[in-house]
Coordinates of C-alpha atoms and ligand atoms in Angstrom, one line a residue:
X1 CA -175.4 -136.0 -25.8
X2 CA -172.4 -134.5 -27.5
X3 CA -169.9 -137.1 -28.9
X4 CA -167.6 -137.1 -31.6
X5 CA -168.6 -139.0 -34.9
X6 CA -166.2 -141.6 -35.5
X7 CA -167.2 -143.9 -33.3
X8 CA -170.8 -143.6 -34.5
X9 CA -169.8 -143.9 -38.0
X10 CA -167.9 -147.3 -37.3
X11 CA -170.5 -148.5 -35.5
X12 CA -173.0 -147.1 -39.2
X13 CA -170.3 -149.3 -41.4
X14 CA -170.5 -152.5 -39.0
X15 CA -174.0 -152.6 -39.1
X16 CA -175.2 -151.5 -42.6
X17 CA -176.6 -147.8 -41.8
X18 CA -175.6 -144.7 -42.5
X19 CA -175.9 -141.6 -40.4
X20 CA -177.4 -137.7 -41.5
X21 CA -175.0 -134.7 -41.3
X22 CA -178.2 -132.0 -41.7
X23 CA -176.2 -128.3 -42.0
X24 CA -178.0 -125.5 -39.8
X25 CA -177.5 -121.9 -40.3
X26 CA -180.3 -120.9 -37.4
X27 CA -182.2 -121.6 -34.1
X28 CA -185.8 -123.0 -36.6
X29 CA -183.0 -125.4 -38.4
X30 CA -181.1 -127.1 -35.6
X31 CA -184.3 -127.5 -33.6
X32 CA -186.0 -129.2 -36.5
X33 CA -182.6 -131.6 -36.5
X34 CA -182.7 -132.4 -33.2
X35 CA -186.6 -132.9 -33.1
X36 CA -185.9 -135.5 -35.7
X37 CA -183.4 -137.6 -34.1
X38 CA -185.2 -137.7 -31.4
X39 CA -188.7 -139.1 -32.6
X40 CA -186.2 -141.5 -35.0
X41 CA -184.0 -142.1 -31.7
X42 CA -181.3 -142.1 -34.0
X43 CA -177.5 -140.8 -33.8
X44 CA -177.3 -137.6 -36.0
X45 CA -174.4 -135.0 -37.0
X46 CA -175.4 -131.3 -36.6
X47 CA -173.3 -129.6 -39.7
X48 CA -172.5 -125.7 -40.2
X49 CA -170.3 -124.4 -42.8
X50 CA -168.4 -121.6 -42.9
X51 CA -171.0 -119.3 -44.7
X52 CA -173.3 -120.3 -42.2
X53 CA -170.7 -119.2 -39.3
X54 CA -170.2 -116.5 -41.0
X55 CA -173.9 -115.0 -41.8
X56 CA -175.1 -116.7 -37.9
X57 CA -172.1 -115.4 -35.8
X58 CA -169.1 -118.4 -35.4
X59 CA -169.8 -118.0 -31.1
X60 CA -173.5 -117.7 -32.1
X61 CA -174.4 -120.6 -34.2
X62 CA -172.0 -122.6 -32.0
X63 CA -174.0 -122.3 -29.2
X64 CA -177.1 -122.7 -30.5
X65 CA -175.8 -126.7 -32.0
X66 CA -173.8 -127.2 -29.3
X67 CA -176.4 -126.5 -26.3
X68 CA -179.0 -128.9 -28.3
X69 CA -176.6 -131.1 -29.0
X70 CA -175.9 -131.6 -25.0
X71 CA -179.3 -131.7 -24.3
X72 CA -180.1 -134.4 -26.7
X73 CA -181.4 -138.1 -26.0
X74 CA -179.5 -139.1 -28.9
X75 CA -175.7 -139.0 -29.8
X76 CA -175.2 -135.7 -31.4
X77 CA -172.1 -134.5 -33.0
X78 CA -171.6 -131.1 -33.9
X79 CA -169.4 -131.0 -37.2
X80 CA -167.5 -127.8 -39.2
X81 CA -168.5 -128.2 -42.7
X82 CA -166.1 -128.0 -45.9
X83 CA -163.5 -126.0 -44.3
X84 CA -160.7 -124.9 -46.1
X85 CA -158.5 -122.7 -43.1
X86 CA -156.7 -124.2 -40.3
X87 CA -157.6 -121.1 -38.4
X88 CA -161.3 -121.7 -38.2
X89 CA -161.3 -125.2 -37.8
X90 CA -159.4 -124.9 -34.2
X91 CA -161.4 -121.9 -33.6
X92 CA -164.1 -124.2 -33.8
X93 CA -162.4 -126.9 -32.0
X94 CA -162.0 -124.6 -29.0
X95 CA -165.7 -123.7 -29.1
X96 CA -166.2 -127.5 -28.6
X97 CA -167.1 -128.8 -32.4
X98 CA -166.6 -132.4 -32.1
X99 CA -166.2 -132.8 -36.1
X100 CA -164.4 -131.1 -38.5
X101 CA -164.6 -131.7 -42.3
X102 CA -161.4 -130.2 -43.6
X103 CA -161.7 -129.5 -47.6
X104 CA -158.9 -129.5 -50.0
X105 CA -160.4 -130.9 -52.9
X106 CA -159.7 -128.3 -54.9
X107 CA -156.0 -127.8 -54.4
X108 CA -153.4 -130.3 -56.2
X109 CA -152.9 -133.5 -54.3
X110 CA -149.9 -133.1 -52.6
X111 CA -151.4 -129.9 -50.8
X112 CA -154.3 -131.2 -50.3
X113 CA -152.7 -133.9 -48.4
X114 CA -150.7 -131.0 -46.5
X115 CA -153.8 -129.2 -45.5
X116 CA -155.4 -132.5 -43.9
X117 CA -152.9 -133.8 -42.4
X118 CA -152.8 -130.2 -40.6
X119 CA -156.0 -130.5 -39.7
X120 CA -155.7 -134.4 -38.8
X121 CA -152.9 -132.8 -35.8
X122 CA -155.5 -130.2 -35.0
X123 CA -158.7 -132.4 -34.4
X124 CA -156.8 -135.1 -32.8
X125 CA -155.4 -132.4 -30.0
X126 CA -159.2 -131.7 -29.2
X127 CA -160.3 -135.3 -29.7
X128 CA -162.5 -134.5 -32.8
X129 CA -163.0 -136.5 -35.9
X130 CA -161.9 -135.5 -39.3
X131 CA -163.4 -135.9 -42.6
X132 CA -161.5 -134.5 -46.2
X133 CA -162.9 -134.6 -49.4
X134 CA -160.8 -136.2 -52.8
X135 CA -161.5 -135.4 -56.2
X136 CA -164.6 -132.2 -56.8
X137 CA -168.0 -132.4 -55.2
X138 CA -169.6 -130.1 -57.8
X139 CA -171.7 -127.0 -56.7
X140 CA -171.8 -124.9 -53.6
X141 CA -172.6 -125.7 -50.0
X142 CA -175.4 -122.7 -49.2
X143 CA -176.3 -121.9 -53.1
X144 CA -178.7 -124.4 -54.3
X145 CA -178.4 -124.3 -57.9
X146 CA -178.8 -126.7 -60.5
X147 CA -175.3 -128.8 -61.4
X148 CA -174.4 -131.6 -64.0
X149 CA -173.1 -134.8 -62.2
X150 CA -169.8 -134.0 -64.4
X151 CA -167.0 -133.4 -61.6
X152 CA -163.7 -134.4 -61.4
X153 CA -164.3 -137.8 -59.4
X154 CA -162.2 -139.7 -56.8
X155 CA -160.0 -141.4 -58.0
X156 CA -159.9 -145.0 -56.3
X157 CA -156.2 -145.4 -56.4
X158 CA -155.1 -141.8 -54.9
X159 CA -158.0 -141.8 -52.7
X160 CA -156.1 -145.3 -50.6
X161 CA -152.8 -143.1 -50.8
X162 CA -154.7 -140.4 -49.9
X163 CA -156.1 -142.1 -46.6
X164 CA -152.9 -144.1 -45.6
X165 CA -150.7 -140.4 -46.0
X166 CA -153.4 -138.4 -43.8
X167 CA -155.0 -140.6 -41.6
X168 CA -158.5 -138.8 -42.1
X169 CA -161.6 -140.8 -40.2
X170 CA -163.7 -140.5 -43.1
X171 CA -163.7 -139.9 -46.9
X172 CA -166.1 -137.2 -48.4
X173 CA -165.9 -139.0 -52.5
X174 CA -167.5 -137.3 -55.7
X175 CA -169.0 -140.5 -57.9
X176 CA -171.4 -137.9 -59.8
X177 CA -173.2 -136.2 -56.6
X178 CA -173.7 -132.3 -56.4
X179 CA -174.2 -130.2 -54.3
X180 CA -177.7 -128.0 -54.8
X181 CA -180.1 -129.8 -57.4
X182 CA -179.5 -132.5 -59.9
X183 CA -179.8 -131.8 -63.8
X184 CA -182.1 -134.6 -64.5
X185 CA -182.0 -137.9 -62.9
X186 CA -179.1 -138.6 -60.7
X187 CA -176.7 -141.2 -61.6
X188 CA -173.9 -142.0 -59.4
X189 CA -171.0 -144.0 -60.4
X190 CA -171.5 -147.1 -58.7
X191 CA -168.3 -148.9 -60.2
X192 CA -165.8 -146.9 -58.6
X193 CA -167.4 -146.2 -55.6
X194 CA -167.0 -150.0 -55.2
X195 CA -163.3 -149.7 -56.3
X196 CA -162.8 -147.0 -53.9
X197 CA -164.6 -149.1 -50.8
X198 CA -162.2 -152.3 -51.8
X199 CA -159.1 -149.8 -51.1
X200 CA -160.0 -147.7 -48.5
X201 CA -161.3 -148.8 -45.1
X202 CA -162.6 -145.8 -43.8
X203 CA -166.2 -144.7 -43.9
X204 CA -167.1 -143.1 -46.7
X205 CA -169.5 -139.8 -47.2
X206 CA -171.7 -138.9 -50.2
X207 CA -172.4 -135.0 -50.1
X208 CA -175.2 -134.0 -52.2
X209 CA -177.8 -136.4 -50.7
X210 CA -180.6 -134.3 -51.3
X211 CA -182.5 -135.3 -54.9
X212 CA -180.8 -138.8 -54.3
X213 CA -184.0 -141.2 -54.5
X214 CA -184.2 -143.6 -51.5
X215 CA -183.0 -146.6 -54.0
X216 CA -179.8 -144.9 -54.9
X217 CA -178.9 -144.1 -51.4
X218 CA -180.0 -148.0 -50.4
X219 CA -176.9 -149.1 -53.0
X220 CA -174.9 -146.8 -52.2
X221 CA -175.0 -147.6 -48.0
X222 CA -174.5 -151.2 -49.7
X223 CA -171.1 -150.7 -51.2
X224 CA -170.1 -148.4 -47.9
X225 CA -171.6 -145.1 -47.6
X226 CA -172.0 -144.1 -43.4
X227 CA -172.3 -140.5 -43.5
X228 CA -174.9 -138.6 -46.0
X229 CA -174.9 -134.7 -46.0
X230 CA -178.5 -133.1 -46.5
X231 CA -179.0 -129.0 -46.6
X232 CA -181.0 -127.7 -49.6
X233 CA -184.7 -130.4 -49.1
X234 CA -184.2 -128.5 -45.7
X235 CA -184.4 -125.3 -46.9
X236 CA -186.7 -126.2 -49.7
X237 CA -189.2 -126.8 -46.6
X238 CA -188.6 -124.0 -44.5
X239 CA -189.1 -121.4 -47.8
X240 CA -191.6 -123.6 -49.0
X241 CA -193.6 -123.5 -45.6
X242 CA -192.9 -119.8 -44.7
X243 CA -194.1 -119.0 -48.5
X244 CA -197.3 -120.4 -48.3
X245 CA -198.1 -119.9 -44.6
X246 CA -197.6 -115.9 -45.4
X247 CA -199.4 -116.3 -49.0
X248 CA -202.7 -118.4 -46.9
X249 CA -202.8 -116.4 -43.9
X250 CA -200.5 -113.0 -43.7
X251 CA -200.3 -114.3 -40.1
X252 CA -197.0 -112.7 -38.6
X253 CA -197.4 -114.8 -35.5
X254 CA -193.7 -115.7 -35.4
X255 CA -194.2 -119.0 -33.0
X256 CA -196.7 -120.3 -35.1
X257 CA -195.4 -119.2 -38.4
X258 CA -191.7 -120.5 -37.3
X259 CA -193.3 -123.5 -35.5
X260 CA -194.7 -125.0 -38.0
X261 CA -192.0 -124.3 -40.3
X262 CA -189.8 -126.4 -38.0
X263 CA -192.4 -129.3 -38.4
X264 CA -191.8 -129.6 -42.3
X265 CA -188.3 -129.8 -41.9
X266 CA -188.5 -132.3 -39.3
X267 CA -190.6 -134.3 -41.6
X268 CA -188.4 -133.7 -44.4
X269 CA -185.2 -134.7 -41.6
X270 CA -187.2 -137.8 -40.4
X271 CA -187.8 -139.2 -43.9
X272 CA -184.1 -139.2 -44.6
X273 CA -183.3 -141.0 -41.2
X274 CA -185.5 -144.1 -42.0
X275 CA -183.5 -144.0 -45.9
X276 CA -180.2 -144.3 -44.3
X277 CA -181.2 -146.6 -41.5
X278 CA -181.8 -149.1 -44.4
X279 CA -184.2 -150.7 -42.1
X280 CA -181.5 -151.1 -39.0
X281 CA -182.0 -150.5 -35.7
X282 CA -179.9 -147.4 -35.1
X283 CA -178.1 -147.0 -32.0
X284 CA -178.8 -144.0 -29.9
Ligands
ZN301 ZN1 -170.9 -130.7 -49.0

């Protein structure tokens, strides 16, 4: 069913879980989502950033989440992506999005506060929930290149002034994640995200999940991760799937091709799941 995620994400930070945001830009992607959470009977958020909205159609792509998001055993919200106008994220609000992710992080911190608490009025008109993002996630949502962990990160101070001045749901921080692939091994900075998780009382989110190994995303649901964002193992599986389905067989049998395409992502999707459950029993 179609629900907005705050409520899911408290529930996630009472019980020591976290939940999946898996971005979609197609029909193959969100079906793959849905499949997962389904066979994991687990609570999942549907994500699409602008670029996807953009290259999909906004109406579109919309449909697509939000008619498998209703039709879903599971609690499914479907969420707008690092957003950085006002214009799209009630234009998405008024298609139905139960999420929003409104992204400032790269102006100064007094707009930055502006722009969210903007969005904050927005969301709450349409009974959404809002995340923002303090301090620079490195990389780029639908590129997936190769980043150093060497961003600006939150800082554990302005991120609880941050909170209290915008009244945001949840708190997208950057403690060494990227977006895309990691340089190397990943090392997140565990000390502040502690510091920021003794200030600030909101669920936190970790973009840049994908490349995390299963151990670092254990201790980072420990010190009060709930939400993890996952896109380019997704679309490592679909190219990687479509690649050597067309290199074995030439077959150009689109069901079948497509089909089992949206297998290795659910795969892919399902293994995630059971990391962030951190062996809980996830409510529906
Ligand atoms: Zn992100």
């Amino acid at each position: 069913m179609l629900t907005p995620w705050n409520a899911l994400l408290r529930r996630a930070q009472e019980r020591g879980y976290a939940l999946g945001a898996f971005n979609t830009y197609n029909l193959e992607i969100t079906q793959a989502i849905l499949r997962a959470a389904e066979a994991k009977h687990a609570p999942v958020l549907i994500a699409t950033g602008s670029g996807a909205l953009k290259y999909a159609g906004s109406e579109a792509l919309a449909s697509i989440a939000l008619g498998h998001a209703r039709a879903a055993t599971t609690s499914v919200a479907v969420h707008l992506d690092h957003c950085t106008s006002i214009e799209e994220i009630v234009a998405c609000l008024r298609l139905g999005y139960t999420g929003v992710m409104v992204d400032g992080s790269a102006l100064p911190f007094g707009e930055n506060v502006d722009l969210t608490r903007r969005a904050v009025q927005a969301a709450r008109a349409y009974g959404a929930s809002i995340e923002a993002e303090l301090g620079a996630i490195v990389g780029d949502e639908d590129r997936a290149r190769t980043h150093e962990t060497n961003a600006a990160m939150t800082d554990p101070a302005q991120a609880e002034e941050f909170v209290r001045a915008t009244g945001v749901d949840a708190l997208a921080v950057a403690v060494g994640n990227v977006h895309g692939f990691y340089r190397g091994e990943p090392r997140l900075d565990f000390d502040r995200l502690r510091e920021i998780r003794a200030l600030v009382d909101v669920p936190l989110v970790l973009h840049g999940a994908s490349g995390l190994p299963p151990e670092t995303i254990k201790q980072a649901i420990v010190l009060g991760v709930c939400k993890f964002n996952v896109n380019t193992e997704i679309r490592v599986a679909l190219f990687d799937s479509l690649r050597a389905q067309l290199l074995e067989s030439g077959d150009y049998d689109l069901p079948k091709v497509f089909g089992t395409a949206v297998t290795a992502m659910q795969r892919v999707i399902e293994e995630k799941i059971e990391v962030f459950a951190h062996g809980q029993i996830l409510a529906p």
